[in-house]
Amino acid sequence: MNISPTLQAKLQNSERMLGVLIDNLNGMVYCCLYDAEWTLVFVAGRCKELTGYEAGALLLNRDVSLGTLTHPADRGRVRQVIDEAVLARTPFVAEYRMVNAAGDICWVSERGCPIYNNRGDIEAIEGFLQNITPRKLSEVVARNAEERYRSIFENAVEGIYQTSPDGHYLNFNPALANIYGYESVQDLMLSISDIDHQLYVQPGTRDEFVELMSTHGRVLNFEAQVFRKDGAIIWISENAREVRDQNGTLMFYEGTVEDITARKRHEQEIEYQATHDALTGLPNRTLLSDRLQQYLGIADRYGNKVAVAFIDLDQFKMINDSMGHHAGDELLKIMAVRLTQCVRESDTVVRLGGDEFVLLLTGLNRIEDISDSMQRVLSAVAAPCAIEGRDFVVSCSIGISIYPDDGRDTTTLLRYADSAMYKSKQSGRNNYQFYTDELNQRLTERLDMEHRLRQALKDEEFLLHYQPKLDFASGNICGAEALIRWLPPGGHMISPASFIPIAEENGFIEDIGRWVLRTACRQAVELNSHLTRKLPIAVNVSPRQFRQAGLVTMVRTALEESGLDPGCLELEITESSLVHDTGNFIKTLYELKALGVKLAIDDFGTGYSSMAYLKDFPVDRLKIDQVFVSRLETEPNNIAILKAIVALGHSFGMKVIAEGVETAYQHAFLHGIGCNELQGFYFSKPILMSDFQTLLSTHREASLAEPQLSS
Ligand code: C2E
Ligand code: MG
Ligand code: MG
């Protein structure tokens, strides 16, 4: 084979070329003896850079050899690698620390191979040493980082996991095992092979998870119920994402799990409290319309009816007031249980508040079924209940509306049931009434009146009439009662009997009452300015007005504004005002009395007050209710009642006045039993102030020589 002269020249140059190559290598070429020190016999390349020694200083130097350059801690390991390679007659690779001339440590990678003599005995090692400190450092950094992440993973409080798309665990941390109640990571790994069926409580939860993943690539606050190892159910919240490879193929899901059972329980408790009555545990008003709405939907689907029954306990207030709230609460709890027992599981019993309950009865086909249920309710409620060692019997009044017959929405049904309940109260309590069109008619009129009533005060449609009172002894007019009249423009005069109860219910009485009081005070001042004696004017105070917080202030202000002598104002308080809260009733009476005004108990004998209280009332007059007077001729019992009331009033030092006196017989009888005053059509109807002034001047005023204050 001929080698060209050019190539030959090049080959001759090869030694030089090798030198250049070695010089440019990033490391040091060496040859050392296979002795105890690894004494160097040849070095080339970047010797100084790596070891800190000139090449010459190292050759055949037993004190500074490859052995002494190797870090003492790594020496044994490296020797073992080399010895094995020598035995196996193979090249070797070792990575270890080297200590340079300055005492600094660097990492080197050594690739070497044993060299044998002709006899095959090991003679030397030759190889290449390269500085790998930068790589080693970055490995350390990476390892540290990895350790840190592993520590976060291992010690996290949240569960962290990777799961395969087909639903088994690839990797997870101890917290996850702990949340799911497993003793260890291995325990969980071995126990759960199918997340979908073994973990989630609701079937299909994993499908939902996967579905969300494929649409959004992640799930956020994915809440689900899962089984713990012991079978207990807990709530968890997951945040997770898809992990895909470079080709976009889904590899796994990874995410975190938080145990939110405590939070869920708290939320449920709050929700329960917001939707249930604390005393009875029944659903409350908030839940009522939701449930009713649901029932209406079901009734539409199955073509049957829903009944809404409004229930009001008839004697609750009395028991609550006389026996105290504790007894009242007991009664309500007993009633809640009884009502619940009267209906089916699918029906709902709601406590609206106070002594009002609502039953929602579902799946009804015949009205008769409702009647049966209502009969059951009436008798269940009426069974005696033992409270604090005493037996009480209460009854209830029920009003019923029916879907779809009476109304199509929850508000209408409830309103109609409520008004039917009022009808039931009016028809003697302890019964049930269905909603009817006639009731609807009344309801509409009532709503209309409420609306017009609001406007009436602004439009000045009210006026006062005064009904004179006559003193039996002197035969003189001894005062007058202010009675409100409503005269809508172009309409007929409306009687207070038809609008005062409505104003009472919707609270409008407070505004009307203020107007009456101010107007009456003003007109009383005007009246008295023309008289030689002071004539008191009586103003009616309805029960709601009486309970209103600012009543005393309102009266004081009306007196101050008008300048009326307080002794010339009498307040007529109906007996029923005291039924609710006797303690406050008496307190308010005393506060009013302290203003200097006179007080009268109106419609006496019709309320339910206990006579025993009467002695505690700082009251000037009893006004006998007109029912006793009007039925005097027809009901002989009334003779005894009237005599008793007069005697009772006098025994407490009160004056007694009879209302609604219409006949000469009544007049004579009342005079005869010592009644002090009378008021009624027999003497005068309620009249305008101007007519009252005329009456005063024409009535036997001549006989009044001495000015006197009537009281
Ligand atoms: P009351 O306070 O018991 O007033 C007496 C009622 O009996 C008045 O009815 C009066 O016109 C009527 N009356 C008087 N004498 C006779 C009679 O001989 N025979 C008959 N059959 N009735 C007689 P009125 O004015 O319709 O008032 C009815 C009720 O409305 C009053 O009963 C009172 O409770 C209430 N009321 C009237 N004005 C006011 C007011 O300004 N404020 C408040 N809160 N209630 C008022
Ligand atoms: Mg009155
Ligand atoms: Mg009266």
Short mmCIF file of C-alpha atoms and ligand atoms in Angstrom, two decimals, residues 464 467 481-485 495-497 500 509 512-513 516 539-542 545 572 574 602-603 623 625-626 659-662 679-682 684-686, ligand 1:
data_model
loop_
_atom_site.label_atom_id
_atom_site.label_comp_id
_atom_site.label_asym_id
_atom_site.label_seq_id
_atom_site.Cartn_x
_atom_site.Cartn_y
_atom_site.Cartn_z
CA LEU A 464 -113.74 64.34 64.34
CA GLN A 467 -120.45 62.69 71.38
CA GLU A 481 -115.81 61.72 73.29
CA ALA A 482 -113.93 62.45 70.08
CA LEU A 483 -114.83 59.88 67.44
CA ILE A 484 -113.08 59.77 64.12
CA ARG A 485 -114.96 59.91 60.82
CA SER A 495 -117.53 54.24 60.14
CA PRO A 496 -114.44 53.77 62.30
CA ALA A 497 -115.73 50.31 63.10
CA ILE A 500 -109.95 51.21 62.73
CA ILE A 509 -103.35 53.46 63.60
CA ILE A 512 -104.11 58.19 62.65
CA GLY A 513 -104.00 58.19 66.45
CA VAL A 516 -106.78 62.43 66.34
CA VAL A 539 -109.83 60.42 72.95
CA ASN A 540 -109.74 56.72 72.11
CA VAL A 541 -106.42 54.88 72.29
CA SER A 542 -106.49 51.52 70.53
CA GLN A 545 -101.41 52.55 69.96
CA GLU A 572 -110.10 55.84 76.65
CA THR A 574 -109.90 49.39 75.75
CA ASP A 602 -113.49 51.67 77.47
CA ASP A 603 -115.87 48.85 76.52
CA LYS A 623 -117.14 52.86 80.53
CA ASP A 625 -119.75 48.45 77.10
CA GLN A 626 -122.87 49.15 75.11
CA GLU A 659 -122.33 53.86 76.66
CA GLY A 660 -124.96 53.36 73.98
CA VAL A 661 -127.91 54.56 76.00
CA GLU A 662 -130.77 54.72 73.51
CA GLN A 679 -123.42 58.63 76.61
CA GLY A 680 -125.74 57.55 73.80
CA PHE A 681 -128.20 58.40 71.09
CA TYR A 682 -130.84 58.97 73.76
CA SER A 684 -127.08 62.93 71.42
CA LYS A 685 -125.37 61.25 68.51
CA PRO A 686 -121.76 62.14 67.79
P1 C2E B 1 -116.22 53.42 71.32
O1 C2E B 1 -115.00 54.14 71.75
O2 C2E B 1 -116.82 52.48 72.26
O3 C2E B 1 -117.21 54.50 70.83
C1 C2E B 1 -118.54 54.45 71.00
C2 C2E B 1 -119.23 54.00 69.79
O4 C2E B 1 -120.59 53.79 70.06
C3 C2E B 1 -119.19 55.05 68.69
O5 C2E B 1 -119.19 54.38 67.47
C4 C2E B 1 -120.53 55.73 68.87
O6 C2E B 1 -120.98 56.38 67.70
C5 C2E B 1 -121.36 54.56 69.21
N1 C2E B 1 -122.57 54.98 69.95
C6 C2E B 1 -122.67 55.98 70.82
N2 C2E B 1 -123.92 56.03 71.32
C7 C2E B 1 -124.61 55.02 70.77
C8 C2E B 1 -125.93 54.53 70.88
O7 C2E B 1 -126.75 55.04 71.62
N3 C2E B 1 -126.25 53.46 70.15
C9 C2E B 1 -125.39 52.85 69.33
N4 C2E B 1 -125.80 51.79 68.64
N5 C2E B 1 -124.13 53.26 69.19
C10 C2E B 1 -123.76 54.35 69.91
P2 C2E B 1 -118.27 54.80 66.36
O8 C2E B 1 -118.07 56.23 66.30
O9 C2E B 1 -118.68 54.07 65.15
O10 C2E B 1 -116.86 54.19 66.85
C11 C2E B 1 -116.72 52.84 66.95
C12 C2E B 1 -115.44 52.53 67.64
O11 C2E B 1 -114.35 52.92 66.86
C13 C2E B 1 -115.24 53.24 68.94
O12 C2E B 1 -115.89 52.60 69.97
C14 C2E B 1 -113.78 53.21 69.11
O13 C2E B 1 -113.39 51.98 69.65
C15 C2E B 1 -113.31 53.28 67.70
N6 C2E B 1 -112.90 54.65 67.41
C16 C2E B 1 -113.64 55.72 67.05
N7 C2E B 1 -112.87 56.79 66.91
C17 C2E B 1 -111.61 56.40 67.21
C18 C2E B 1 -110.36 57.08 67.28
O14 C2E B 1 -110.25 58.29 67.06
N8 C2E B 1 -109.26 56.34 67.63
C19 C2E B 1 -109.38 55.02 67.92
N9 C2E B 1 -108.29 54.36 68.25
N10 C2E B 1 -110.51 54.36 67.87
C20 C2E B 1 -111.65 55.06 67.54
#
